[in-house]
mmCIF file of C-alpha atoms and ligand atoms in Angstrom:
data_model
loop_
_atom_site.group_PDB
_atom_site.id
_atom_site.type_symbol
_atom_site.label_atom_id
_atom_site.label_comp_id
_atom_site.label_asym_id
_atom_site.label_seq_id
_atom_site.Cartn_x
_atom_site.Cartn_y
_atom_site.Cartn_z
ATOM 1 C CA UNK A 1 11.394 171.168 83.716
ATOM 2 C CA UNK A 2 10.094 168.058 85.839
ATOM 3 C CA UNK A 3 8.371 166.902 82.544
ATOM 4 C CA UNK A 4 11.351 167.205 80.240
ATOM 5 C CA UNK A 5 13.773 165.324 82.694
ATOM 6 C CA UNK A 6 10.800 162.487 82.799
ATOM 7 C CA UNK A 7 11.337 162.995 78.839
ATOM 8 C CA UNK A 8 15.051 162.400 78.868
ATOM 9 C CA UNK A 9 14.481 159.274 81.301
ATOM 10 C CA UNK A 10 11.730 157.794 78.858
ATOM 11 C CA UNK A 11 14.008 157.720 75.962
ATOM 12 C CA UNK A 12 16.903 156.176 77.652
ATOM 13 C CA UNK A 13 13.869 153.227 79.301
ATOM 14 C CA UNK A 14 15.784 152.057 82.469
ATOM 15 C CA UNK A 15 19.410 152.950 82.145
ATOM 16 C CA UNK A 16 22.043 155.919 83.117
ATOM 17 C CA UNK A 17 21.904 159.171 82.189
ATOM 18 C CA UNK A 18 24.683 161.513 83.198
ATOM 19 C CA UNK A 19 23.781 165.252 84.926
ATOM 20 C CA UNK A 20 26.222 166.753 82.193
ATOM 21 C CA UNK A 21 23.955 165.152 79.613
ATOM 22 C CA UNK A 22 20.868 166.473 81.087
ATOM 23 C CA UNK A 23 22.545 169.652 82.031
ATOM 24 C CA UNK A 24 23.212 170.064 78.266
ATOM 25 C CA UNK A 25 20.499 169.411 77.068
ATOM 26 C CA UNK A 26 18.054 171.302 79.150
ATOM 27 C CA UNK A 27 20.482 174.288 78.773
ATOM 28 C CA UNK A 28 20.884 174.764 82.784
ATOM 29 C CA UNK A 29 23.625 174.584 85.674
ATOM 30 C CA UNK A 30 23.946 170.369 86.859
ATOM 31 C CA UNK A 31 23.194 171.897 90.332
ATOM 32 C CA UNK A 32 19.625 172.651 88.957
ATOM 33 C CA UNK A 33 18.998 169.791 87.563
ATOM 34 C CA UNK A 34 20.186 168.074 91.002
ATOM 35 C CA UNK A 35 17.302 170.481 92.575
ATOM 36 C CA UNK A 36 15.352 169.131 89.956
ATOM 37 C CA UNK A 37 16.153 165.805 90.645
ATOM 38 C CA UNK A 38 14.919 166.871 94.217
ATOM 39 C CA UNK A 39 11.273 167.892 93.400
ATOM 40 C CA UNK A 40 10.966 164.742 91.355
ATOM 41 C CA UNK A 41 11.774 162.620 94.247
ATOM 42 C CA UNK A 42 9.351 164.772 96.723
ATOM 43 C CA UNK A 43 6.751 163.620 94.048
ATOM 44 C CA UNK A 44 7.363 160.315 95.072
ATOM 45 C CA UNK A 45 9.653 159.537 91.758
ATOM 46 C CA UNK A 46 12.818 156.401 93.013
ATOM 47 C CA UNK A 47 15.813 158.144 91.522
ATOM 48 C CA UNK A 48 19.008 156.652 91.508
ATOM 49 C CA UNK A 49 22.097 158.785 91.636
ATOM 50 C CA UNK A 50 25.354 157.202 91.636
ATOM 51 C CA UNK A 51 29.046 159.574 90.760
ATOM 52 C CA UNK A 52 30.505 158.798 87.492
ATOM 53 C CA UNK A 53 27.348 157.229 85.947
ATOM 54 C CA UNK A 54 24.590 159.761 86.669
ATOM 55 C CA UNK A 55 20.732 159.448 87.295
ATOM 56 C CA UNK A 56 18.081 156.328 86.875
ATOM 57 C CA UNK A 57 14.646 156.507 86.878
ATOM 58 C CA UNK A 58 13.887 153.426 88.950
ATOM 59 C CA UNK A 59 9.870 153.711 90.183
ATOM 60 C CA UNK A 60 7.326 156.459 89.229
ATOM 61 C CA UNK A 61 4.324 157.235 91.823
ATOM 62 C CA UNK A 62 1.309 156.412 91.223
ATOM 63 C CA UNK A 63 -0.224 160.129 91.823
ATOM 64 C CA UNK A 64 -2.603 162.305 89.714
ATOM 65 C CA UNK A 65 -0.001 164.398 89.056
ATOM 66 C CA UNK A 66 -0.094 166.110 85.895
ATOM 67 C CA UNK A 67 3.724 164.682 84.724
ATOM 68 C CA UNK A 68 1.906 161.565 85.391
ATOM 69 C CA UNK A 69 -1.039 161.455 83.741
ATOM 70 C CA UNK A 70 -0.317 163.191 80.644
ATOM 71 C CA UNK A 71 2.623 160.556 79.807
ATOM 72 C CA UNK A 72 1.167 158.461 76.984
ATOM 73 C CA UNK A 73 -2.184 159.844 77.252
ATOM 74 C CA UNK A 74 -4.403 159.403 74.099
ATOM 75 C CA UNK A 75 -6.852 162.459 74.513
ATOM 76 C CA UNK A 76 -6.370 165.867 72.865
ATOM 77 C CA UNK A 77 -9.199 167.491 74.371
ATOM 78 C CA UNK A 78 -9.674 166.568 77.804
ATOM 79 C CA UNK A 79 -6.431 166.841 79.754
ATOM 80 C CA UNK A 80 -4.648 169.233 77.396
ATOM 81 C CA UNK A 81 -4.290 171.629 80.719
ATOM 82 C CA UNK A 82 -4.174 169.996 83.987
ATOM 83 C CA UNK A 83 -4.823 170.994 87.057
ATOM 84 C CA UNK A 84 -3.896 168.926 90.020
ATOM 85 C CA UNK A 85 -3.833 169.201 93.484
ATOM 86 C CA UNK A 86 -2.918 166.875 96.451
ATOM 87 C CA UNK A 87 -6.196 168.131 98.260
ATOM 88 C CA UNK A 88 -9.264 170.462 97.003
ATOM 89 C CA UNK A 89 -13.097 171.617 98.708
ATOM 90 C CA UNK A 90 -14.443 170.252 95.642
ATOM 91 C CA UNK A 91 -12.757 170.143 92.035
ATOM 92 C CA UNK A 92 -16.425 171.076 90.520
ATOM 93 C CA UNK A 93 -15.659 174.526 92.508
ATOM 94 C CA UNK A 94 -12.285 175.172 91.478
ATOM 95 C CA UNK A 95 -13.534 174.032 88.074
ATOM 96 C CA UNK A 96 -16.084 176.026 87.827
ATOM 97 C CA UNK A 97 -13.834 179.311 88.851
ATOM 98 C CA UNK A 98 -11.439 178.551 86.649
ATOM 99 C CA UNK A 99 -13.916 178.376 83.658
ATOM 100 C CA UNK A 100 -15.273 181.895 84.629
ATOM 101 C CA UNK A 101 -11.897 183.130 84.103
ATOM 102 C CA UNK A 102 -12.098 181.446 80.681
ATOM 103 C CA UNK A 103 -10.501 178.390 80.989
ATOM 104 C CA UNK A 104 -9.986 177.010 78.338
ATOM 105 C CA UNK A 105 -12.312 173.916 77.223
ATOM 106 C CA UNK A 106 -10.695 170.565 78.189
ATOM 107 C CA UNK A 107 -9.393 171.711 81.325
ATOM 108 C CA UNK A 108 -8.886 169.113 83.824
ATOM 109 C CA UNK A 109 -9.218 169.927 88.012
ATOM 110 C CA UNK A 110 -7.886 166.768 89.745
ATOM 111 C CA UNK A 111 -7.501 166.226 93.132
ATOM 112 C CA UNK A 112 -6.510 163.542 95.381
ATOM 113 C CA UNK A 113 -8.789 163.657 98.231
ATOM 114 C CA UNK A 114 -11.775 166.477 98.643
ATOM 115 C CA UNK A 115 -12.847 168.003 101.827
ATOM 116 C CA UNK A 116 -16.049 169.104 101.030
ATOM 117 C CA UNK A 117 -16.933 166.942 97.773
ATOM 118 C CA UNK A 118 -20.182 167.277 96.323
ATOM 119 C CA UNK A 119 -22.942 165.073 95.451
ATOM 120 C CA UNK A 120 -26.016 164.786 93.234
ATOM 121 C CA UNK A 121 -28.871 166.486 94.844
ATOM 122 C CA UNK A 122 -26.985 168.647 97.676
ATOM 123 C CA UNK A 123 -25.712 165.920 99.058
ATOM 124 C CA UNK A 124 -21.734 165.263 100.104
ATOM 125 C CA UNK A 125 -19.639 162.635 98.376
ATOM 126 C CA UNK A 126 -17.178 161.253 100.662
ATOM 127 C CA UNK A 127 -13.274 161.734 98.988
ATOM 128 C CA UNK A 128 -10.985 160.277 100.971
ATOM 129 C CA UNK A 129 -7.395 159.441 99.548
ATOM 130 C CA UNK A 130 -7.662 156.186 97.336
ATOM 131 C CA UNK A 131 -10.137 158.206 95.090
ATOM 132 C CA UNK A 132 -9.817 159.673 92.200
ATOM 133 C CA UNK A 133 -12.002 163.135 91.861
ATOM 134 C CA UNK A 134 -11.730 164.656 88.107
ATOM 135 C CA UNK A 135 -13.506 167.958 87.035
ATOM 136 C CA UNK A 136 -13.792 168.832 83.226
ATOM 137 C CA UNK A 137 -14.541 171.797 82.030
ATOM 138 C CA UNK A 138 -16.311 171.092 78.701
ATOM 139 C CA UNK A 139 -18.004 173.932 76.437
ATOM 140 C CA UNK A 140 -20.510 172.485 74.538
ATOM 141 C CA UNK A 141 -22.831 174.704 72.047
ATOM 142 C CA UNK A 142 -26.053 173.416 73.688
ATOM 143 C CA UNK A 143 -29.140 174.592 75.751
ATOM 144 C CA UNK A 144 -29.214 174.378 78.830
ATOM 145 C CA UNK A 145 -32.247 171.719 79.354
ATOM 146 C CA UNK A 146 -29.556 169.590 77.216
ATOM 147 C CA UNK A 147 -27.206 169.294 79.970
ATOM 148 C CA UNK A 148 -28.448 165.522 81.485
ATOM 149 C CA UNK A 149 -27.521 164.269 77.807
ATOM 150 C CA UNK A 150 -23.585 165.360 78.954
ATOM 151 C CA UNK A 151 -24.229 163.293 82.006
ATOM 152 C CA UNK A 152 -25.314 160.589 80.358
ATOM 153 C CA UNK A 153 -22.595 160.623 78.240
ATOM 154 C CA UNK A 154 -19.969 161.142 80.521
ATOM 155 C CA UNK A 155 -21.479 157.538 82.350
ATOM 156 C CA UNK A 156 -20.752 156.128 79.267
ATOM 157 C CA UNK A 157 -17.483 157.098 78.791
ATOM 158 C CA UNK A 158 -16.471 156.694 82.817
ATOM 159 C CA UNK A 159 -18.415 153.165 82.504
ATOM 160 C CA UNK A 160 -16.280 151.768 79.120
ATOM 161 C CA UNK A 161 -12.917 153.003 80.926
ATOM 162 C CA UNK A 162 -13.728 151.405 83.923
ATOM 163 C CA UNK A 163 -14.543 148.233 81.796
ATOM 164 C CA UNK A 164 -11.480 148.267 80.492
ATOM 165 C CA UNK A 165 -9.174 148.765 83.738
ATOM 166 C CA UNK A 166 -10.884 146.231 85.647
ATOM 167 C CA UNK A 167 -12.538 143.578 83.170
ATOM 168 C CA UNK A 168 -16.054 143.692 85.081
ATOM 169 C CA UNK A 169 -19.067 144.417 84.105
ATOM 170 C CA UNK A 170 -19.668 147.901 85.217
ATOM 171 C CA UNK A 171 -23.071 149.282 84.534
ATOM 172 C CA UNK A 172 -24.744 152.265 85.010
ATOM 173 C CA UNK A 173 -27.655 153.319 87.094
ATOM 174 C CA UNK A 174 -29.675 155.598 85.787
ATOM 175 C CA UNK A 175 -28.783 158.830 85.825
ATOM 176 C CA UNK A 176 -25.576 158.668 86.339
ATOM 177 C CA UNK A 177 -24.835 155.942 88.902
ATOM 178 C CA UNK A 178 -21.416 153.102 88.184
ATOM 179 C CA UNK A 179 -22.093 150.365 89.585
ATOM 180 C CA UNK A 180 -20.036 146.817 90.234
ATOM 181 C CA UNK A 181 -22.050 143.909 91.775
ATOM 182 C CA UNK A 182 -24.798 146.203 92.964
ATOM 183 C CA UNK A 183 -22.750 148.542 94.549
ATOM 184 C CA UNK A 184 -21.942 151.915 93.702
ATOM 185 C CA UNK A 185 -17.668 153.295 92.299
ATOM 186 C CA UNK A 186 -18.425 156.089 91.016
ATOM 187 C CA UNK A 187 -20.554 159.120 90.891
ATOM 188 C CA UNK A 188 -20.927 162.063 88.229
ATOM 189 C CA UNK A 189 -22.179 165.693 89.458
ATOM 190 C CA UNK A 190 -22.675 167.965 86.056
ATOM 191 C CA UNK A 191 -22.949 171.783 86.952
ATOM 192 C CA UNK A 192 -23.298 174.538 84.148
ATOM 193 C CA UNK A 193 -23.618 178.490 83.836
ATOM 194 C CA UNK A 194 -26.078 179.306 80.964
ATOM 195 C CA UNK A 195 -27.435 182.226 79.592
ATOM 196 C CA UNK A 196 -31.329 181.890 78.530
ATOM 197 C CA UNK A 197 -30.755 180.074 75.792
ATOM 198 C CA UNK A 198 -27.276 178.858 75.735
ATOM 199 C CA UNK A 199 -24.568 177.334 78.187
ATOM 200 C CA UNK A 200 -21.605 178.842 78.652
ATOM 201 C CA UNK A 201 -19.566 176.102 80.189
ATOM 202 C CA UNK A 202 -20.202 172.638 81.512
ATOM 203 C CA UNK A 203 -18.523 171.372 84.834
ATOM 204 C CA UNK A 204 -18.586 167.622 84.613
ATOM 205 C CA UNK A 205 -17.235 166.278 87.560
ATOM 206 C CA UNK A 206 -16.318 162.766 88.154
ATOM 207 C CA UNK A 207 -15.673 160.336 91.595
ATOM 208 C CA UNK A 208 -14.177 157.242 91.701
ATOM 209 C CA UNK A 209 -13.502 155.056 94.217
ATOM 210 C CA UNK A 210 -10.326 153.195 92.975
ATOM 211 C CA UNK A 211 -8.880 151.944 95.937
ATOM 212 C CA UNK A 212 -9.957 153.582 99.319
ATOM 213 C CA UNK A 213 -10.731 151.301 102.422
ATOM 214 C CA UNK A 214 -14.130 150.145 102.689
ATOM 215 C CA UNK A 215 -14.358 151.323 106.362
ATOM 216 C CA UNK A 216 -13.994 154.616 105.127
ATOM 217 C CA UNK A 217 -16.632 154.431 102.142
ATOM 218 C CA UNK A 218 -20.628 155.047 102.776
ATOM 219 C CA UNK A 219 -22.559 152.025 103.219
ATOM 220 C CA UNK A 220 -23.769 150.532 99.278
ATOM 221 C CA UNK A 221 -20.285 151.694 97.980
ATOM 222 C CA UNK A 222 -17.639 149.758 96.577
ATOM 223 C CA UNK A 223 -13.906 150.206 95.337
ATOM 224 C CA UNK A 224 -12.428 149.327 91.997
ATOM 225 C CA UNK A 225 -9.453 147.360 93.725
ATOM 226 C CA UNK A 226 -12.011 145.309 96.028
ATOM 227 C CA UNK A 227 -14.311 144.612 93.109
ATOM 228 C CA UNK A 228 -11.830 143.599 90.944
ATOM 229 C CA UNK A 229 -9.869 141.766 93.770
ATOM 230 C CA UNK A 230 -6.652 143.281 92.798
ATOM 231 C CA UNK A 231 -5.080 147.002 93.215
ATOM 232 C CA UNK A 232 -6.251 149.140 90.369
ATOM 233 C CA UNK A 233 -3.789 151.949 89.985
ATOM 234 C CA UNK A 234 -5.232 155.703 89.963
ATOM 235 C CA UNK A 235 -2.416 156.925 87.304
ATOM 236 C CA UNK A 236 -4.045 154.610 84.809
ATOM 237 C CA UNK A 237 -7.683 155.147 86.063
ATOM 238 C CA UNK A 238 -7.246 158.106 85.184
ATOM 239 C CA UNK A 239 -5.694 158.025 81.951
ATOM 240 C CA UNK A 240 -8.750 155.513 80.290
ATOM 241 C CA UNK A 241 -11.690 157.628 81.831
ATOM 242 C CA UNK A 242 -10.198 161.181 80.384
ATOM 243 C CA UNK A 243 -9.998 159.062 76.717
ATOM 244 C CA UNK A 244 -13.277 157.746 76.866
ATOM 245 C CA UNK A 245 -14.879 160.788 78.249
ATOM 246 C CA UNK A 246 -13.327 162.571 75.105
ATOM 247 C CA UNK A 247 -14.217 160.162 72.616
ATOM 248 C CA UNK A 248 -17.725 159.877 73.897
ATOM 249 C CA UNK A 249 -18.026 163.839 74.304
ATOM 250 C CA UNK A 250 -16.842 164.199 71.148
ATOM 251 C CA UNK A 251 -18.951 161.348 69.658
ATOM 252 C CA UNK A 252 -21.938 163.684 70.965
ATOM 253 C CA UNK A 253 -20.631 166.856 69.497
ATOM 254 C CA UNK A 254 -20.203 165.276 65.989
ATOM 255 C CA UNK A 255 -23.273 163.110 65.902
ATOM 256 C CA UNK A 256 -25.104 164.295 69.082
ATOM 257 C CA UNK A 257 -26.740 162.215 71.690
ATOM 258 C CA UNK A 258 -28.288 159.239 69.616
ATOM 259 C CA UNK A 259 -25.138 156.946 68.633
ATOM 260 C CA UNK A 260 -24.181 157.693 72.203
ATOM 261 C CA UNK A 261 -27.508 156.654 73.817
ATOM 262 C CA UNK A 262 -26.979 153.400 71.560
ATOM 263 C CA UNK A 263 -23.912 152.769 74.266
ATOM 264 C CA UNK A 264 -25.707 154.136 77.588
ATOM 265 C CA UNK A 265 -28.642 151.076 76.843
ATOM 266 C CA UNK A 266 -25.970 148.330 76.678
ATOM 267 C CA UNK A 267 -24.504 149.550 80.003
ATOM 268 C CA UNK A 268 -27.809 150.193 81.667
ATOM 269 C CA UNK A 269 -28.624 147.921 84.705
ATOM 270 C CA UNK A 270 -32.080 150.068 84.982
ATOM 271 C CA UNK A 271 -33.703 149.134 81.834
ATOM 272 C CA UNK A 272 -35.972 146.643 81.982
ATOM 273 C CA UNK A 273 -36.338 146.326 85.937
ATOM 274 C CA UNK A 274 -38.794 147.210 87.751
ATOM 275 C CA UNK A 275 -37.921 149.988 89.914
ATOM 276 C CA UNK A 276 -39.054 152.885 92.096
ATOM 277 C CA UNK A 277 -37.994 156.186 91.899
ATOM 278 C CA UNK A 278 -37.463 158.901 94.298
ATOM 279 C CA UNK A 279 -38.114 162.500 92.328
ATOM 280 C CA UNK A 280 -38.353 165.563 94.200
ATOM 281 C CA UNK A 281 -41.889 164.704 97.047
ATOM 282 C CA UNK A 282 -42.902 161.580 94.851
ATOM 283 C CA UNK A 283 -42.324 158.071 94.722
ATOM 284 C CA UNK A 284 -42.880 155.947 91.469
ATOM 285 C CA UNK A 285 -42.816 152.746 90.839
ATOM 286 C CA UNK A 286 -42.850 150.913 87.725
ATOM 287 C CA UNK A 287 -40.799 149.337 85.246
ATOM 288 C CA UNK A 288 -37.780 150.972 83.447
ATOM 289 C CA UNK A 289 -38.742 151.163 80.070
ATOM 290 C CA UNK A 290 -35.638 153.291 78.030
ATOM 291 C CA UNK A 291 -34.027 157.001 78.003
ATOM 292 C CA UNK A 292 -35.607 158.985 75.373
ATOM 293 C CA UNK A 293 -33.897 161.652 72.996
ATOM 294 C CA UNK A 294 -33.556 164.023 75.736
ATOM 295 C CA UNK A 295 -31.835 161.787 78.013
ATOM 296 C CA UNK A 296 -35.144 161.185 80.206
ATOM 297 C CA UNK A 297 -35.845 158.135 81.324
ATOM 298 C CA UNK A 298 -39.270 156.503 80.325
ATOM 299 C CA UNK A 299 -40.898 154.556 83.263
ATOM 300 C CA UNK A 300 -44.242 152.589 82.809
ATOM 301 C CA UNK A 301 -46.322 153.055 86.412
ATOM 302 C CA UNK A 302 -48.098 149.848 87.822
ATOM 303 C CA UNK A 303 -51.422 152.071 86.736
ATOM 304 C CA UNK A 304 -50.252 151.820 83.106
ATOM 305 C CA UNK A 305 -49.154 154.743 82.377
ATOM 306 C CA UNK A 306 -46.313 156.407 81.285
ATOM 307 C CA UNK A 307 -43.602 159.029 82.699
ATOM 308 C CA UNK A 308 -40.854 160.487 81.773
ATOM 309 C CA UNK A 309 -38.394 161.553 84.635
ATOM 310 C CA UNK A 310 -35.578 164.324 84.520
ATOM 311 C CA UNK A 311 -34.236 163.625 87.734
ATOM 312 C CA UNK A 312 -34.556 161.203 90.572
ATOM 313 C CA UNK A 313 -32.913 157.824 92.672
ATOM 314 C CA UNK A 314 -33.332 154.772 91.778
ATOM 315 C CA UNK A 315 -33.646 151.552 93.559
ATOM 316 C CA UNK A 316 -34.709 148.344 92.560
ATOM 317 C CA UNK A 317 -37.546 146.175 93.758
ATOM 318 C CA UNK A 318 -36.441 142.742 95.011
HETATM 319 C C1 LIG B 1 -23.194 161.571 92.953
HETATM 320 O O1 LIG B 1 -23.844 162.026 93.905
HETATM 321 O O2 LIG B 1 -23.310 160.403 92.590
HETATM 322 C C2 LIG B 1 -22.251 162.473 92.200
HETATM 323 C C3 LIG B 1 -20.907 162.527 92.842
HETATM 324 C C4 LIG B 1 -19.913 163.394 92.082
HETATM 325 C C5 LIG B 1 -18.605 163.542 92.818
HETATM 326 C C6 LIG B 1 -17.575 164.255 92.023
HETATM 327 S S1 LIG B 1 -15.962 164.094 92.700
HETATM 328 C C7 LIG B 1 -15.354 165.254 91.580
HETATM 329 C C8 LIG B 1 -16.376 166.354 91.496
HETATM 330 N N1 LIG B 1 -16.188 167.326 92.560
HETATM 331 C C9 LIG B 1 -17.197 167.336 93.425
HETATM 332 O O3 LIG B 1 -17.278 168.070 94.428
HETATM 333 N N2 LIG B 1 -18.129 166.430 93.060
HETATM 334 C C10 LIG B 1 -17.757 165.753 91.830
#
């Protein structure tokens, strides 16, 4: 009902609308669209009401709510059911439930802040408010040693939308790292069920800092709103990454992971460096030299020879 009001307020841009219109036209009493008019505002929606001329929509809030994000949106996968919430343990978990229960593919788990978000490698990522923490539930007909190619591909799409919002040159960090001036906006945690030889469901979920206090960030992190020097709403944020995530997701289910890998190299702030990797007990060093077909990347050792690594953390040698 909250959506259709929003409707009715959309068509008419900023002016009056009467309760007897809306009344009529959502086929309910005017003292439930008053409630309504109520929860709207509780969302954080400035409504005007004024006798004789009705109801204005004067601000909307800038909250991943779904009423919010789905206005305008130009994605017809991801986003097509969405989930938000003002708080969550981790949107990968209540992603991840939800897809047992057959969720549909393209569901969306946001949530505003996380208490207990996770990172890569059993580590936490810290969610406070100001971030933006998106879970996708994505059901790709893969294997399961394909899943770092959805990874991959969802930095791609997360690093073009963030492009676009904030006009800097974001880049990735191999795996999955998005990076402004060195330091680190956003992180991507893909978790799957699979049977032997096929997945069931992917759980990509995505963190972004967009405008959280530094103070409140780990050290090596950055904001969208400090890097670009300006606030960077979420609303929006959110809105680019779900498109580019889809067209990059679907990109890879039409034409799989080669057009998309294409993309990932022209973002990539690891190619070329020389760099040293942390995987599992070992330390390599070497330079950077591509991602191959399976989304590994290729380093050549200072002994010459060559590796390719699944998994690891990066850092560059100064
Ligand atoms: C990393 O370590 O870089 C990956 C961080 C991934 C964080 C996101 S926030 C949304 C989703 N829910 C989680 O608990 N983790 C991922």
């Amino acid at each position: 009902m909250e959506e259709k009001i929003l409707t009715i307020f959309a068509k008419r841009k900023s002016s009056w609308v009467s309760g007897e219109e809306i009344s009529k036209e959502l086929g309910v009493s005017r003292t439930s669209v008053w409630k309504h008019m109520e929860i709207l505002r509780a969302l954080g929606y400035g409504i005007e009401a004024v006798p004789h001329h009705g109801y204005r929509l004067i601000s909307r809030p800038d909250r991943l709510i779904p009423e919010e994000v789905r206005v305008g949106l130009r994605a017809s996968l991801l986003g097509r059911n969405i989930c938000s919430y003002t708080s969550l343990d981790s949107t990968n978990d209540t992603a991840y439930a939800l897809a047992e229960k057959g969720a549909k593919e393209g569901t969306v788990v946001i949530a505003e802040e996380q208490k207990r978000g996770k990172g890569r490698q059993g580590r936490q990522w810290i969610s406070p408010k100001g971030g933006m923490y998106i879970s996708c539930i994505i059901r790709p007909d893969i294997e399961p040693r394909e899943v770092a190619k959805v990874t991959l591909v969802t930095a791609v799409g997360v690093c073009a939308a963030l492009r676009e919002v904030t006009r800097l040159p974001v880049m990735i960090k191999w795996p999955n790292d998005i990076m402004i001036g060195g330091k680190k906006v956003s992180g991507i945690l893909t978790e799957m069920k699979a049977e032997q030889d096929r997945v069931q469901f992917v759980i990509v979920g995505i963190g972004i800092n967009v405008s959280a206090p530094a103070r409140l960030l780990p050290k090596g992190a950055t904001s969208l709103s400090r890097a670009a020097k300006t606030p960077v709403p979420k609303v929006l944020t959110a809105k680019k990454v779900l498109e580019y995530c889809e067209y990059y997701i679907m990109l890879f289910k039409k034409r799989g992971f080669e057009p998309v890998r294409d993309e990932w190299r022209l973002f990539s702030a690891t190619l070329g460096k020389q760099i040293t990797i942390h995987c599992h007990d070992e330390k390599l060093e070497g330079e950077a030299l591509d991602v191959d077909k399976d989304g590994a990347l290729v380093l050549r050792m200072d002994n010459g020879f060559q590796r390719r690594i699944l998994s690891g953390d990066v850092t560059f040698a100064h």
